mmCIF file of C-alpha atoms in Angstrom:
data_model
loop_
_atom_site.group_PDB
_atom_site.id
_atom_site.type_symbol
_atom_site.label_atom_id
_atom_site.label_comp_id
_atom_site.label_asym_id
_atom_site.label_seq_id
_atom_site.Cartn_x
_atom_site.Cartn_y
_atom_site.Cartn_z
ATOM 1 C CA VAL A 1 67.938 -91.848 -24.503
ATOM 2 C CA GLY A 2 70.816 -90.331 -25.709
ATOM 3 C CA GLN A 3 71.843 -94.134 -26.681
ATOM 4 C CA ASP A 4 69.347 -95.305 -27.857
ATOM 5 C CA VAL A 5 69.371 -91.690 -30.357
ATOM 6 C CA ALA A 6 73.202 -92.848 -31.440
ATOM 7 C CA LEU A 7 71.338 -95.671 -32.643
ATOM 8 C CA GLY A 8 68.901 -93.620 -34.274
ATOM 9 C CA ARG A 9 66.318 -94.928 -32.304
ATOM 10 C CA ILE A 10 63.311 -92.769 -29.560
ATOM 11 C CA TYR A 11 61.932 -94.710 -27.025
ATOM 12 C CA LEU A 12 59.245 -92.804 -25.603
ATOM 13 C CA PRO A 13 55.548 -93.161 -26.095
ATOM 14 C CA GLN A 14 53.851 -90.895 -29.293
ATOM 15 C CA GLU A 15 51.284 -90.140 -27.144
ATOM 16 C CA ASP A 16 53.098 -88.556 -24.631
ATOM 17 C CA LEU A 17 55.511 -87.278 -27.342
ATOM 18 C CA ALA A 18 53.197 -85.501 -29.222
ATOM 19 C CA ARG A 19 50.859 -85.144 -25.690
ATOM 20 C CA PHE A 20 53.931 -82.543 -24.167
ATOM 21 C CA ASP A 21 54.780 -80.924 -28.202
ATOM 22 C CA VAL A 22 58.166 -82.142 -27.788
ATOM 23 C CA ASP A 23 59.426 -83.407 -31.090
ATOM 24 C CA GLU A 24 61.041 -86.792 -32.519
ATOM 25 C CA VAL A 25 63.640 -84.401 -34.449
ATOM 26 C CA ASP A 26 64.892 -82.646 -31.580
ATOM 27 C CA ILE A 27 66.122 -85.484 -30.112
ATOM 28 C CA LEU A 28 67.733 -87.158 -32.475
ATOM 29 C CA ALA A 29 69.656 -83.237 -32.329
ATOM 30 C CA LEU A 30 70.515 -84.657 -28.308
ATOM 31 C CA ARG A 31 68.412 -81.096 -28.202
ATOM 32 C CA ARG A 32 66.503 -80.812 -24.793
ATOM 33 C CA THR A 33 63.685 -78.073 -25.777
ATOM 34 C CA PRO A 34 61.586 -76.832 -21.907
ATOM 35 C CA ALA A 35 59.271 -80.011 -23.607
ATOM 36 C CA TYR A 36 61.321 -82.621 -22.990
ATOM 37 C CA CYS A 37 62.055 -81.791 -19.348
ATOM 38 C CA GLU A 38 57.976 -81.716 -19.138
ATOM 39 C CA LEU A 39 58.032 -85.170 -20.921
ATOM 40 C CA ILE A 40 61.112 -86.606 -18.906
ATOM 41 C CA ARG A 41 59.849 -85.190 -15.688
ATOM 42 C CA PHE A 42 56.739 -86.422 -16.422
ATOM 43 C CA GLU A 43 57.533 -89.918 -17.575
ATOM 44 C CA VAL A 44 59.705 -89.908 -13.804
ATOM 45 C CA ASP A 45 56.283 -89.389 -12.099
ATOM 46 C CA ARG A 46 54.818 -91.987 -14.086
ATOM 47 C CA ALA A 47 57.961 -94.303 -13.027
ATOM 48 C CA ARG A 48 58.029 -93.467 -9.913
ATOM 49 C CA GLN A 49 54.269 -94.806 -9.557
ATOM 50 C CA PHE A 50 55.361 -98.074 -10.695
ATOM 51 C CA LEU A 51 58.132 -98.474 -8.751
ATOM 52 C CA GLN A 52 55.617 -97.776 -5.725
ATOM 53 C CA SER A 53 53.184 -99.969 -7.286
ATOM 54 C CA ALA A 54 56.053 -102.904 -7.542
ATOM 55 C CA ARG A 55 56.840 -102.319 -3.745
ATOM 56 C CA LEU A 56 53.296 -102.838 -1.981
ATOM 57 C CA THR A 57 53.784 -106.828 -3.752
ATOM 58 C CA VAL A 58 57.167 -107.274 -2.282
ATOM 59 C CA PRO A 59 55.257 -109.402 0.655
ATOM 60 C CA ALA A 60 53.401 -110.991 -1.324
ATOM 61 C CA LEU A 61 56.755 -112.509 -3.212
ATOM 62 C CA PRO A 62 59.112 -115.455 -1.779
ATOM 63 C CA GLN A 63 61.787 -114.959 1.053
ATOM 64 C CA PHE A 64 64.521 -114.932 -1.187
ATOM 65 C CA SER A 65 63.407 -113.030 -3.659
ATOM 66 C CA GLN A 66 62.469 -109.725 -1.910
ATOM 67 C CA LEU A 67 65.043 -108.478 -0.980
ATOM 68 C CA VAL A 68 66.482 -108.253 -4.167
ATOM 69 C CA VAL A 69 63.448 -106.624 -5.712
ATOM 70 C CA LEU A 70 63.484 -104.056 -2.724
ATOM 71 C CA ALA A 71 67.650 -103.581 -4.137
ATOM 72 C CA ILE A 72 65.872 -102.593 -7.532
ATOM 73 C CA ILE A 73 63.637 -100.501 -6.861
ATOM 74 C CA GLN A 74 66.354 -98.486 -4.461
ATOM 75 C CA PHE A 75 68.446 -98.665 -7.498
ATOM 76 C CA MET A 76 66.185 -96.953 -10.335
ATOM 77 C CA GLY A 77 65.243 -94.617 -7.683
ATOM 78 C CA ALA A 78 68.459 -93.296 -7.096
ATOM 79 C CA LEU A 79 68.180 -93.388 -11.002
ATOM 80 C CA LEU A 80 65.510 -91.568 -11.005
ATOM 81 C CA ASP A 81 66.686 -89.019 -8.976
ATOM 82 C CA GLU A 82 70.080 -88.662 -11.538
ATOM 83 C CA LEU A 83 67.691 -87.641 -14.093
ATOM 84 C CA LEU A 84 65.992 -85.219 -12.322
ATOM 85 C CA ALA A 85 69.311 -83.436 -10.918
ATOM 86 C CA ARG A 86 70.137 -83.472 -14.649
ATOM 87 C CA ASP A 87 67.924 -81.697 -14.144
ATOM 88 C CA CYS A 88 66.139 -84.299 -17.694
ATOM 89 C CA ASP A 89 69.584 -84.164 -19.779
ATOM 90 C CA ASN A 90 69.606 -88.294 -20.713
ATOM 91 C CA LEU A 91 70.939 -87.230 -23.844
ATOM 92 C CA SER A 92 74.338 -85.766 -23.490
ATOM 93 C CA GLY A 93 75.010 -88.711 -21.613
ATOM 94 C CA LYS A 94 74.493 -92.075 -19.708
ATOM 95 C CA VAL A 95 72.539 -91.355 -16.380
ATOM 96 C CA LYS A 96 74.351 -93.797 -13.457
ATOM 97 C CA VAL A 97 74.513 -93.623 -10.216
ATOM 98 C CA GLY A 98 78.209 -93.342 -8.539
ATOM 99 C CA THR A 99 79.316 -96.247 -5.829
ATOM 100 C CA LEU A 100 78.145 -94.751 -2.543
ATOM 101 C CA GLN A 101 75.072 -94.591 -3.805
ATOM 102 C CA LYS A 102 74.722 -98.350 -5.164
ATOM 103 C CA ALA A 103 75.866 -99.061 -1.719
ATOM 104 C CA THR A 104 73.302 -97.081 0.475
ATOM 105 C CA CYS A 105 70.681 -98.336 -1.683
ATOM 106 C CA ILE A 106 71.257 -102.273 -1.105
ATOM 107 C CA LEU A 107 72.156 -100.651 2.980
ATOM 108 C CA SER A 108 68.271 -99.012 2.807
ATOM 109 C CA ALA A 109 66.833 -102.535 0.824
ATOM 110 C CA GLY A 110 68.879 -104.364 3.245
ATOM 111 C CA VAL A 111 66.855 -101.972 6.238
ATOM 112 C CA GLU A 112 63.253 -102.843 4.700
ATOM 113 C CA TRP A 113 63.507 -106.288 4.156
ATOM 114 C CA VAL A 114 64.597 -107.124 7.768
ATOM 115 C CA ARG A 115 61.605 -104.570 8.601
ATOM 116 C CA LEU A 116 58.819 -106.514 6.245
ATOM 117 C CA ARG A 117 60.407 -109.909 7.890
ATOM 118 C CA LEU A 118 60.012 -108.305 11.538
ATOM 119 C CA GLY A 119 55.760 -106.735 10.193
ATOM 120 C CA MET A 120 57.588 -103.272 11.014
#
């Protein structure tokens, strides 16, 4: 969110900002208020639900696409974990995962893909 704010943009749903009483002025000023943190936790939960829904569709995908989609799901989950570990701070810098975490995501996706192929 911080990178978008630097460009004068906020890409959070207006209805969610209103629901959590988050003021755009605070976001543009890079103020991480308690209400903002509640909003971000809500958005993380929503994103996890979308990732879980996506995971359920993987068996229907062509076999050559499955591993890539599983890896993306793992990466996105790791980014969400990191965002929560940073106490919802996506205003002061880019949320990213390290090389070891990326490797773990790829390995986990590979294991999940093999299990899927074996019907486990």
